[in-house]
Coordinates of C-alpha atoms in Angstrom, one line a residue:
X1 CA -12.9 48.6 -9.4
X2 CA -16.3 49.1 -11.9
X3 CA -19.1 47.7 -11.0
X4 CA -19.3 45.5 -14.8
X5 CA -23.2 45.0 -15.9
X6 CA -23.5 40.2 -17.2
X7 CA -24.0 41.0 -20.1
X8 CA -27.5 39.4 -22.4
X9 CA -27.7 36.1 -23.5
X10 CA -28.9 37.7 -27.0
X11 CA -24.9 40.4 -26.8
X12 CA -23.0 36.4 -25.8
X13 CA -24.2 34.9 -28.9
X14 CA -23.8 38.5 -31.2
X15 CA -19.9 38.6 -29.7
X16 CA -19.2 34.6 -30.3
X17 CA -18.0 32.0 -28.2
X18 CA -14.4 30.1 -28.6
X19 CA -14.2 26.7 -28.5
X20 CA -12.8 26.4 -24.9
X21 CA -15.1 29.1 -23.3
X22 CA -18.4 29.8 -23.7
X23 CA -21.3 26.4 -23.8
X24 CA -24.6 28.0 -23.3
X25 CA -27.9 26.8 -23.5
X26 CA -30.6 28.9 -26.0
X27 CA -33.8 27.9 -23.8
X28 CA -36.6 29.7 -23.3
X29 CA -37.9 30.3 -20.1
X30 CA -37.3 29.5 -16.2
X31 CA -34.2 31.1 -13.9
X32 CA -31.6 31.4 -13.8
X33 CA -30.9 27.9 -12.2
X34 CA -27.0 29.4 -10.9
X35 CA -25.5 32.3 -8.7
X36 CA -22.9 33.1 -7.3
X37 CA -23.0 31.7 -3.5
X38 CA -21.9 28.2 -2.4
X39 CA -24.3 26.6 -2.5
X40 CA -23.8 24.9 1.7
X41 CA -21.7 26.4 4.5
X42 CA -19.4 24.0 6.8
X43 CA -18.5 25.3 9.8
X44 CA -16.1 26.7 10.2
X45 CA -13.6 25.8 13.1
X46 CA -13.7 22.8 13.1
X47 CA -11.6 20.2 16.0
X48 CA -11.2 21.0 19.4
X49 CA -8.3 19.0 21.2
X50 CA -8.0 15.2 20.9
X51 CA -6.7 13.2 23.5
X52 CA -3.5 11.3 22.0
X53 CA -4.0 7.6 23.3
X54 CA -3.9 4.3 21.5
X55 CA -8.3 3.8 22.9
X56 CA -9.2 7.1 21.6
X57 CA -12.8 7.0 20.9
X58 CA -13.8 7.6 17.5
X59 CA -14.1 10.9 15.6
X60 CA -17.3 12.7 15.0
X61 CA -20.1 11.8 12.3
X62 CA -18.9 13.6 8.8
X63 CA -20.3 16.7 9.4
X64 CA -22.6 16.4 6.0
X65 CA -25.6 18.3 5.7
X66 CA -28.9 18.2 4.4
X67 CA -28.4 21.2 1.6
X68 CA -27.5 18.3 -1.0
X69 CA -30.1 17.4 -3.6
X70 CA -29.5 13.7 -3.5
X71 CA -27.8 11.8 -6.3
X72 CA -30.1 10.0 -9.0
X73 CA -30.8 7.0 -8.2
X74 CA -29.6 3.9 -9.7
X75 CA -31.8 2.8 -12.9
X76 CA -31.2 7.4 -13.5
X77 CA -27.4 7.4 -13.4
X78 CA -26.7 5.5 -17.3
X79 CA -29.6 6.5 -18.8
X80 CA -29.0 5.9 -22.4
X81 CA -27.2 9.6 -24.2
X82 CA -28.6 11.6 -26.5
X83 CA -26.5 11.8 -30.0
X84 CA -26.9 15.2 -32.7
X85 CA -30.4 15.2 -30.7
X86 CA -32.0 17.4 -32.7
X87 CA -33.9 18.9 -29.6
X88 CA -31.2 19.5 -27.2
X89 CA -28.9 20.4 -30.8
X90 CA -31.1 23.7 -31.6
X91 CA -30.8 25.1 -27.9
X92 CA -26.7 24.7 -28.1
X93 CA -25.2 28.3 -29.2
X94 CA -22.7 27.8 -32.4
X95 CA -19.9 27.0 -31.7
X96 CA -16.6 28.8 -33.7
X97 CA -13.3 27.4 -34.1
X98 CA -10.3 28.4 -31.8
X99 CA -8.6 31.5 -33.7
X100 CA -4.3 31.3 -33.3
X101 CA -4.5 34.5 -31.3
X102 CA -8.0 34.2 -29.3
X103 CA -8.1 32.2 -25.5
X104 CA -10.5 31.8 -22.6
X105 CA -10.3 34.6 -20.5
X106 CA -11.8 35.6 -16.3
X107 CA -11.6 37.8 -14.2
X108 CA -9.8 37.8 -10.9
X109 CA -10.2 38.8 -8.1
X110 CA -7.2 41.4 -7.9
X111 CA -7.4 42.7 -10.9
X112 CA -5.8 39.6 -12.5
X113 CA -7.2 38.2 -15.4
X114 CA -6.4 33.9 -16.0
X115 CA -5.7 32.9 -20.2
X116 CA -6.4 29.7 -21.4
X117 CA -4.2 29.3 -24.9
X118 CA -3.5 27.1 -27.5
X119 CA 1.0 28.6 -28.2
X120 CA 2.8 26.8 -25.3
X121 CA 5.1 29.7 -23.9
X122 CA 9.0 30.9 -27.0
X123 CA 9.2 34.5 -25.2
X124 CA 7.3 37.5 -24.0
X125 CA 4.1 37.9 -24.2
X126 CA 0.9 39.9 -23.3
X127 CA -2.5 40.8 -22.4
X128 CA -4.1 43.3 -25.4
X129 CA -7.0 44.8 -23.5
X130 CA -9.4 46.4 -25.1
X131 CA -8.6 50.6 -25.9
X132 CA -5.3 49.7 -26.9
X133 CA -4.3 49.0 -23.1
X134 CA -2.1 46.2 -22.2
X135 CA 0.2 44.4 -20.2
X136 CA 2.4 41.1 -19.2
X137 CA 1.3 37.7 -19.2
X138 CA 2.9 35.5 -17.3
X139 CA 2.8 31.7 -17.8
X140 CA 1.8 29.0 -15.1
X141 CA 1.6 26.0 -17.2
X142 CA 0.0 23.7 -18.8
X143 CA -4.0 23.2 -17.3
X144 CA -3.7 18.8 -17.6
X145 CA -6.9 17.9 -19.0
X146 CA -7.8 20.1 -21.7
X147 CA -3.2 20.7 -22.7
X148 CA -4.0 24.4 -22.5
X149 CA -1.6 26.4 -21.3
X150 CA -2.7 29.4 -18.5
X151 CA -1.1 33.0 -18.2
X152 CA -2.3 35.7 -16.2
X153 CA -1.4 39.1 -16.4
X154 CA -2.5 42.5 -14.8
X155 CA -5.7 44.6 -15.5
X156 CA -5.1 48.5 -16.8
X157 CA -6.0 51.1 -14.8
X158 CA -7.4 52.0 -18.7
X159 CA -9.6 49.0 -19.3
X160 CA -11.3 48.9 -15.7
X161 CA -13.4 52.2 -17.2
X162 CA -15.6 49.7 -20.0
X163 CA -18.7 49.3 -18.3
X164 CA -18.9 46.3 -20.3
X165 CA -14.9 44.4 -20.1
X166 CA -13.8 42.1 -23.0
X167 CA -11.7 39.0 -23.4
X168 CA -8.1 40.4 -24.1
X169 CA -5.5 39.1 -27.1
X170 CA -3.0 36.6 -26.2
X171 CA 0.2 38.7 -28.4
X172 CA 3.1 36.6 -28.2
X173 CA 6.5 38.0 -28.9
X174 CA 6.9 37.5 -32.9
X175 CA 2.8 38.6 -32.7
X176 CA 3.6 42.0 -30.1
X177 CA 7.2 42.7 -32.7
X178 CA 4.7 42.3 -35.5
X179 CA 2.0 44.2 -34.5
X180 CA 4.0 46.8 -33.7
X181 CA 5.9 47.2 -36.4
X182 CA 2.6 48.6 -38.0
X183 CA 2.1 52.2 -37.2
X184 CA -1.8 52.7 -38.4
X185 CA -2.6 48.6 -36.6
X186 CA -5.6 49.0 -34.9
X187 CA -6.7 48.3 -30.8
X188 CA -7.6 45.1 -29.9
X189 CA -11.3 44.8 -30.0
X190 CA -11.6 40.6 -28.9
X191 CA -15.0 41.0 -28.4
X192 CA -15.5 38.9 -26.2
X193 CA -17.0 38.9 -23.0
X194 CA -15.1 39.1 -20.1
X195 CA -16.1 36.1 -16.7
X196 CA -15.9 37.1 -13.7
X197 CA -15.1 35.0 -11.3
X198 CA -16.7 36.6 -8.5
X199 CA -20.2 36.9 -10.2
X200 CA -20.4 35.1 -12.4
X201 CA -21.3 30.5 -11.9
X202 CA -18.4 28.8 -13.6
X203 CA -17.4 25.7 -14.6
X204 CA -13.2 25.6 -15.0
X205 CA -11.3 22.5 -14.9
X206 CA -12.5 19.0 -15.4
X207 CA -10.8 15.1 -15.3
X208 CA -11.4 11.6 -17.9
X209 CA -10.3 9.7 -14.8
X210 CA -9.6 5.9 -15.6
X211 CA -12.4 4.0 -14.7
X212 CA -14.0 6.1 -17.7
X213 CA -15.7 8.8 -15.4
X214 CA -15.5 12.6 -16.1
X215 CA -14.7 15.0 -13.4
X216 CA -16.1 18.3 -14.2
X217 CA -15.4 21.4 -11.5
X218 CA -17.6 23.7 -11.0
X219 CA -18.2 26.5 -8.9
X220 CA -21.9 29.5 -7.8
X221 CA -24.3 25.6 -8.5
X222 CA -27.1 26.5 -7.2
X223 CA -29.4 23.8 -7.5
X224 CA -28.0 20.1 -8.1
X225 CA -31.7 18.1 -8.6
X226 CA -31.0 17.0 -11.8
X227 CA -27.7 17.9 -12.8
X228 CA -27.3 16.5 -16.9
X229 CA -23.7 16.3 -17.7
X230 CA -22.7 17.9 -21.9
X231 CA -20.7 16.9 -24.9
X232 CA -19.3 18.8 -26.8
X233 CA -17.4 16.9 -30.1
X234 CA -16.2 16.2 -33.3
X235 CA -16.7 12.5 -34.4
X236 CA -15.3 12.7 -37.8
X237 CA -16.8 15.5 -39.7
X238 CA -20.2 15.1 -37.6
X239 CA -20.2 17.1 -33.9
X240 CA -21.5 15.0 -31.2
X241 CA -23.8 16.2 -28.4
X242 CA -24.5 14.2 -25.6
X243 CA -26.1 14.7 -22.2
X244 CA -25.7 12.3 -19.3
X245 CA -27.6 12.9 -16.0
X246 CA -25.0 13.5 -13.5
X247 CA -23.9 10.8 -10.9
X248 CA -22.6 13.1 -8.0
X249 CA -23.0 16.6 -7.2
X250 CA -21.2 18.1 -3.8
X251 CA -19.7 20.9 -3.7
X252 CA -17.4 21.4 -6.5
X253 CA -17.0 19.0 -7.8
X254 CA -20.4 16.5 -9.9
X255 CA -19.2 13.0 -11.3
X256 CA -20.5 12.2 -14.7
X257 CA -20.6 9.5 -17.4
X258 CA -18.0 9.8 -19.4
X259 CA -19.2 9.9 -22.6
X260 CA -19.3 7.8 -26.0
X261 CA -16.5 6.7 -27.5
X262 CA -16.3 7.6 -31.3
X263 CA -15.7 5.0 -33.5
X264 CA -14.4 7.2 -36.4
X265 CA -11.4 10.0 -35.4
X266 CA -8.2 8.5 -34.4
X267 CA -5.6 8.9 -31.5
X268 CA -6.8 12.0 -29.7
X269 CA -11.3 13.7 -29.3
X270 CA -11.4 16.9 -27.3
X271 CA -14.2 16.7 -25.8
X272 CA -16.2 20.1 -23.7
X273 CA -17.7 19.7 -21.3
X274 CA -20.4 22.1 -19.6
X275 CA -23.1 20.5 -16.3
X276 CA -27.0 22.0 -16.7
X277 CA -30.6 21.9 -16.2
X278 CA -33.0 20.4 -18.5
X279 CA -34.3 24.1 -20.3
X280 CA -32.4 26.0 -18.3
X281 CA -29.3 27.7 -20.1
X282 CA -26.1 25.6 -18.7
X283 CA -23.1 27.2 -17.0
X284 CA -20.7 29.3 -19.2
X285 CA -17.3 26.7 -19.9
X286 CA -13.7 26.8 -19.9
X287 CA -12.7 22.8 -19.6
X288 CA -12.0 20.9 -21.6
X289 CA -9.8 17.4 -22.2
X290 CA -8.9 15.0 -24.3
X291 CA -9.3 11.5 -24.4
X292 CA -7.0 9.5 -25.0
X293 CA -7.1 5.8 -27.3
X294 CA -7.0 2.7 -24.4
X295 CA -3.5 2.0 -24.5
X296 CA -3.1 -2.3 -24.1
X297 CA -0.4 -3.3 -21.2
X298 CA 0.8 -5.9 -20.0
X299 CA 3.0 -4.0 -17.5
X300 CA 1.1 -2.8 -13.5
X301 CA 2.6 0.0 -12.9
X302 CA 3.9 0.0 -9.0
X303 CA 1.9 2.1 -6.9
X304 CA 3.3 4.2 -4.5
X305 CA 2.6 3.6 -0.9
X306 CA 1.9 6.9 0.5
X307 CA 2.1 10.0 -1.7
X308 CA 1.6 13.9 -0.3
X309 CA -0.7 16.2 -1.9
X310 CA -0.2 20.1 -1.4
X311 CA -1.4 23.2 -3.0
X312 CA 0.7 26.6 -1.8
X313 CA 0.8 29.9 -3.5
X314 CA 4.6 30.9 -3.8
X315 CA 6.1 28.0 -1.4
X316 CA 9.5 28.0 -3.2
X317 CA 10.7 28.8 -0.1
X318 CA 8.9 25.7 2.6
X319 CA 9.6 23.2 0.0
X320 CA 12.6 21.6 -0.7
X321 CA 12.9 21.4 3.5
X322 CA 9.2 19.8 3.6
X323 CA 10.2 17.5 0.6
X324 CA 13.8 16.4 1.1
X325 CA 12.5 15.3 5.9
X326 CA 9.3 13.5 4.2
X327 CA 11.1 11.9 1.7
X328 CA 14.1 10.4 4.1
X329 CA 10.1 8.7 6.3
X330 CA 8.8 7.1 3.2
X331 CA 6.6 9.9 1.3
X332 CA 7.1 8.4 -2.1
X333 CA 5.6 10.8 -4.1
X334 CA 4.4 14.3 -3.7
X335 CA 2.1 16.5 -5.4
X336 CA 2.7 20.2 -5.4
X337 CA -0.9 21.5 -6.5
X338 CA 0.2 25.1 -7.7
X339 CA -1.6 27.9 -6.9
X340 CA -0.6 30.7 -8.9
X341 CA 3.2 30.8 -7.6
X342 CA 5.5 34.2 -8.6
X343 CA 8.8 32.4 -7.4
X344 CA 9.9 29.6 -9.6
X345 CA 7.8 27.0 -7.6
X346 CA 8.2 24.9 -11.5
X347 CA 11.5 25.7 -11.8
X348 CA 12.9 24.1 -7.9
X349 CA 10.8 21.6 -8.8
X350 CA 11.9 20.5 -11.7
X351 CA 15.5 20.8 -9.0
X352 CA 14.0 18.8 -6.8
X353 CA 13.2 16.8 -8.7
X354 CA 16.0 14.7 -10.1
X355 CA 15.6 13.4 -6.3
X356 CA 12.8 13.7 -5.9
X357 CA 9.8 12.0 -7.1
X358 CA 7.6 15.2 -6.8
X359 CA 5.1 16.7 -9.4
X360 CA 3.3 20.3 -9.8
X361 CA -0.5 20.6 -11.0
X362 CA -1.0 23.7 -12.3
X363 CA -4.1 24.7 -10.3
X364 CA -4.4 28.4 -10.7
X365 CA -8.1 28.9 -9.5
X366 CA -9.1 31.0 -6.9
X367 CA -10.2 29.4 -4.2
X368 CA -11.2 26.4 -4.8
X369 CA -8.5 24.4 -2.2
X370 CA -11.2 21.6 -0.7
X371 CA -11.7 20.8 -5.3
X372 CA -8.0 20.8 -6.3
X373 CA -7.9 17.3 -3.8
X374 CA -10.5 16.3 -5.1
X375 CA -8.6 16.3 -8.3
X376 CA -5.3 14.7 -6.6
X377 CA -6.9 12.0 -4.6
X378 CA -10.0 10.9 -8.2
X379 CA -6.7 11.4 -10.8
X380 CA -4.2 9.8 -8.6
X381 CA -5.9 6.9 -6.9
X382 CA -3.1 4.3 -9.2
X383 CA -0.4 5.7 -8.4
X384 CA -1.1 6.0 -4.1
X385 CA -2.1 3.4 -1.5
X386 CA -2.5 6.4 1.2
X387 CA -2.7 10.4 0.4
X388 CA -0.4 12.4 3.1
X389 CA -3.6 15.9 3.6
X390 CA -0.7 18.1 4.6
X391 CA 0.6 21.0 3.8
X392 CA 3.8 22.2 3.3
X393 CA 4.2 24.3 6.4
X394 CA 3.0 20.7 8.4
X395 CA 6.1 18.0 8.9
X396 CA 4.2 14.4 10.4
X397 CA 6.1 14.0 12.7
X398 CA 6.7 10.9 16.3
X399 CA 8.4 11.3 19.2
X400 CA 9.2 7.9 19.2
X401 CA 11.9 8.6 16.9
X402 CA 14.2 11.1 19.3
X403 CA 16.9 9.2 19.8
X404 CA 17.1 7.3 16.4
X405 CA 20.5 8.0 14.7
X406 CA 19.4 8.8 11.3
X407 CA 16.0 8.7 9.0
X408 CA 14.6 5.6 7.1
X409 CA 11.7 4.9 4.7
X410 CA 10.1 3.1 7.0
X411 CA 9.2 5.6 9.4
X412 CA 5.7 5.5 8.3
X413 CA 4.6 2.0 8.4
X414 CA 3.5 1.5 11.7
X415 CA 1.2 4.3 10.9
X416 CA -0.6 2.3 8.9
X417 CA -0.3 -0.3 9.9
X418 CA -3.8 -1.0 9.8
X419 CA -7.0 -3.6 9.6
X420 CA -8.2 -3.0 5.9
X421 CA -11.4 -1.5 7.7
X422 CA -8.9 1.5 8.1
X423 CA -9.5 3.9 5.3
X424 CA -8.2 7.8 7.7
X425 CA -6.5 8.0 9.7
X426 CA -6.2 11.3 11.3
X427 CA -3.6 12.6 13.3
X428 CA -2.9 15.8 16.0
X429 CA -2.2 18.6 15.4
X430 CA 0.5 20.7 17.4
X431 CA 0.3 24.8 16.8
X432 CA 4.0 26.0 16.7
X433 CA 4.5 30.5 17.4
X434 CA 6.4 32.6 16.4
X435 CA 8.9 31.7 19.4
X436 CA 11.0 35.3 19.2
X437 CA 11.2 34.5 14.9
X438 CA 10.7 38.8 13.1
X439 CA 11.8 37.3 9.9
X440 CA 11.9 33.7 8.1
X441 CA 14.6 32.0 9.9
X442 CA 17.7 30.9 8.0
X443 CA 18.0 27.4 9.2
X444 CA 14.4 26.2 8.2
X445 CA 10.9 25.9 10.3
X446 CA 11.1 22.7 11.7
X447 CA 14.4 23.5 13.5
X448 CA 13.7 27.8 13.4
X449 CA 10.6 27.8 15.4
X450 CA 10.7 25.3 19.4
X451 CA 7.6 25.7 21.3
X452 CA 3.9 25.1 20.8
X453 CA 0.8 25.5 22.1
X454 CA -0.1 23.3 24.5
X455 CA -2.7 21.5 23.0
X456 CA -3.4 19.3 19.2
X457 CA -5.5 22.6 18.1
X458 CA -6.9 20.6 14.9
X459 CA -5.9 17.3 12.8
X460 CA -4.8 16.4 9.9
X461 CA -5.4 12.9 7.8
X462 CA -3.6 10.2 5.6
X463 CA -6.2 8.8 3.3
X464 CA -6.7 5.1 2.0
X465 CA -7.3 6.8 -2.3
X466 CA -9.4 3.1 -2.8
X467 CA -11.8 4.4 0.2
X468 CA -13.0 7.9 -0.9
X469 CA -16.9 8.2 -1.6
X470 CA -16.9 8.9 -5.2
X471 CA -18.2 12.0 -4.6
X472 CA -15.1 13.5 -3.3
X473 CA -16.2 15.4 -0.4
X474 CA -14.3 16.9 2.6
X475 CA -12.7 19.4 3.7
X476 CA -9.6 19.4 3.6
X477 CA -8.5 18.2 6.6
X478 CA -10.6 14.5 6.3
X479 CA -12.9 13.3 2.8
X480 CA -16.3 10.9 3.5
X481 CA -15.7 7.2 3.1
X482 CA -17.3 4.3 1.1
X483 CA -19.7 3.1 3.6
X484 CA -17.3 -0.1 4.7
X485 CA -14.5 2.4 5.7
X486 CA -14.2 4.1 8.6
X487 CA -11.7 7.0 10.4
X488 CA -9.2 6.6 13.6
X489 CA -7.4 8.1 15.4
X490 CA -3.2 7.1 16.5
X491 CA -1.2 7.0 18.7
X492 CA 2.1 6.3 16.5
X493 CA 2.3 10.2 15.2
X494 CA 1.6 13.2 15.2
X495 CA 1.3 16.9 13.0
X496 CA 3.9 19.5 14.2
X497 CA 2.2 22.9 12.2
X498 CA 4.7 25.7 11.8
X499 CA 1.4 27.9 11.9
X500 CA 2.4 30.6 13.5
X501 CA 5.2 32.1 11.7
X502 CA 7.7 35.2 12.0
X503 CA 5.3 37.7 10.7
X504 CA 6.4 38.8 7.9
X505 CA 5.5 35.1 6.3
X506 CA 2.6 35.1 8.6
X507 CA 0.0 38.1 7.1
X508 CA 0.7 36.6 4.3
X509 CA -3.1 34.7 5.2
X510 CA -4.8 37.3 5.2
X511 CA -4.4 37.9 1.3
X512 CA -7.0 34.9 0.8
X513 CA -7.8 31.3 2.0
X514 CA -7.5 28.8 -0.8
X515 CA -10.7 26.9 1.2
X516 CA -14.2 27.9 -0.5
X517 CA -15.8 27.5 2.4
X518 CA -13.5 29.1 5.0
X519 CA -14.2 32.8 5.1
X520 CA -10.9 36.0 4.6
X521 CA -8.9 36.6 8.1
X522 CA -10.4 40.5 7.0
X523 CA -13.5 39.2 7.0
X524 CA -16.3 40.2 10.2
X525 CA -17.1 36.3 10.3
X526 CA -16.5 33.4 12.9
X527 CA -14.1 35.6 14.9
X528 CA -14.1 32.7 16.7
X529 CA -12.9 29.7 14.2
X530 CA -9.4 28.1 14.6
X531 CA -8.3 28.3 11.2
X532 CA -7.8 31.9 12.6
X533 CA -5.3 33.1 15.1
X534 CA -6.5 34.1 18.1
X535 CA -7.2 37.1 19.1
X536 CA -6.0 38.3 16.4
X537 CA -9.0 39.5 14.6
X538 CA -9.0 41.3 10.9
X539 CA -6.5 43.7 10.7
X540 CA -3.2 42.9 8.9
X541 CA -0.8 44.8 11.2
X542 CA 1.5 43.6 13.1
X543 CA -0.1 43.0 16.2
X544 CA 2.8 44.8 19.3
X545 CA 4.5 41.2 20.3
X546 CA 3.9 39.1 17.8
X547 CA 6.9 37.2 18.2
X548 CA 6.5 36.6 22.1
X549 CA 2.9 34.7 21.4
X550 CA 1.5 31.0 21.3
X551 CA 4.7 29.3 22.7
X552 CA 3.3 27.7 26.0
X553 CA 5.6 24.5 26.1
X554 CA 9.1 24.3 24.5
X555 CA 9.5 21.7 21.9
X556 CA 12.6 20.9 20.4
X557 CA 12.8 18.1 19.9
X558 CA 12.3 17.7 16.2
X559 CA 14.9 21.0 15.5
X560 CA 17.9 18.7 17.4
X561 CA 16.2 15.8 15.4
X562 CA 16.7 16.9 12.4
X563 CA 19.5 19.0 12.6
X564 CA 21.2 15.5 14.0
X565 CA 19.4 13.6 10.4
X566 CA 20.2 16.6 7.8
X567 CA 22.6 18.6 9.2
X568 CA 21.4 22.6 9.6
X569 CA 19.7 24.6 7.0
X570 CA 19.4 20.9 5.1
X571 CA 16.3 22.5 3.5
X572 CA 18.1 25.7 2.0
X573 CA 19.9 25.2 -1.1
X574 CA 23.2 24.5 -1.7

């Protein structure tokens, strides 16, 4: 794909900006504070084998490097907002209201374009690109903070020839039919620059928390010292502008104080949010949220003991088995962050929701798994006491259950029955082998894969949500905790990780890793990382003898147990 030039500031101004898209600061002087590179790099391959005994030593300290700029001091965290400040207003570009056919758009890897739009899916939709090319638009769901609907479409070959790509128009069936009926209708000319996920700094999402803080999710921040949160919203007939220092900012998550509450408007208020450093351009932003007026209630919602949060793409064939099993042993709620699935994942979740407390959260962003887990931990703190951070190929299990005739929702209680000072519980993770399988086993993963590596390779965790440090820092397997809490190992349970599956399933891992700080497997770096397959290298061609690899120990305990509890192939649709 040709390399596209970044548009100049003048071009951005002339092109116009939609309400949910770019919030730019036309300040004078200074270099751009943001770049496409990550601010830091965590050590890859964390998690050497650990002993599974009751008196396991304390886990190693959380690997936080000093690459992060310190958070603002307590005295400056909640400095007064500047409302309709003349100097700030002069530096903010004018924003035009969203036209019904306009949408915010960003070019993703693999030549896909993500579009955010007000319109709810009502039928077929297409993306109309400059020059007349078009491609079908696939709906991904509604983003919870903004209420905008996400769509993804393929970047057509003719559109790739343009030196400056423009955002496409999203046309729904009625609009596109009307356009096709007009023989002399000109080709679409959106006139808005298309953001590039791979090279542009972008504020991509936000969340307004129950406690009032706002989480801002951004990629490409290279300076955090003096980072400001910028808001734009309406208070009746007036446009309000507000800035305040960020409270914390690590990885791709910045925590901001809430903007002042409008006094004139009723119902909900739509707020644009972005990040910036004083005197420099703020980041382009796709992030908006709607702040509802507080509603008084005398009913306190019941908090679940254990929830599970996971992120995946095209995981429908695994989800039913995983969710039914974990529900039977004591998981109360499931939050599925959908990373752009094409296998009707939302439809399957809708079916499962008749018997399980399970929901999907559209999360279409690329390589931002840590940010997604931060979002889950923060937004579900009022719903769950403990959160299991596991994938759909990972099953929490205890060999002590082997003699049970049926499952019980109390099976996980010994795991979380810990001292009040414990904020996180580590479970050793055993990697299972292909076990001779050459295709996805019809009986499911926990009954189809029956041998594994001898020693645990990594770990997963159960985290107590009110113990998570406000920055929400995590490395997928674990969170940073508040100073008053500690992490411990448990000997009561482990994780069966069905990692090395039949090659037809395993090779999907080569396409793109979801973690922001884990190298994609085709990149020749960190070849010894425990995220990778030992000895496999960077080639996604099936190696000789794959089906027999990594089988050091026969382990069919969970296979026999689930067959007794649920029957053979219990994860298959009936």
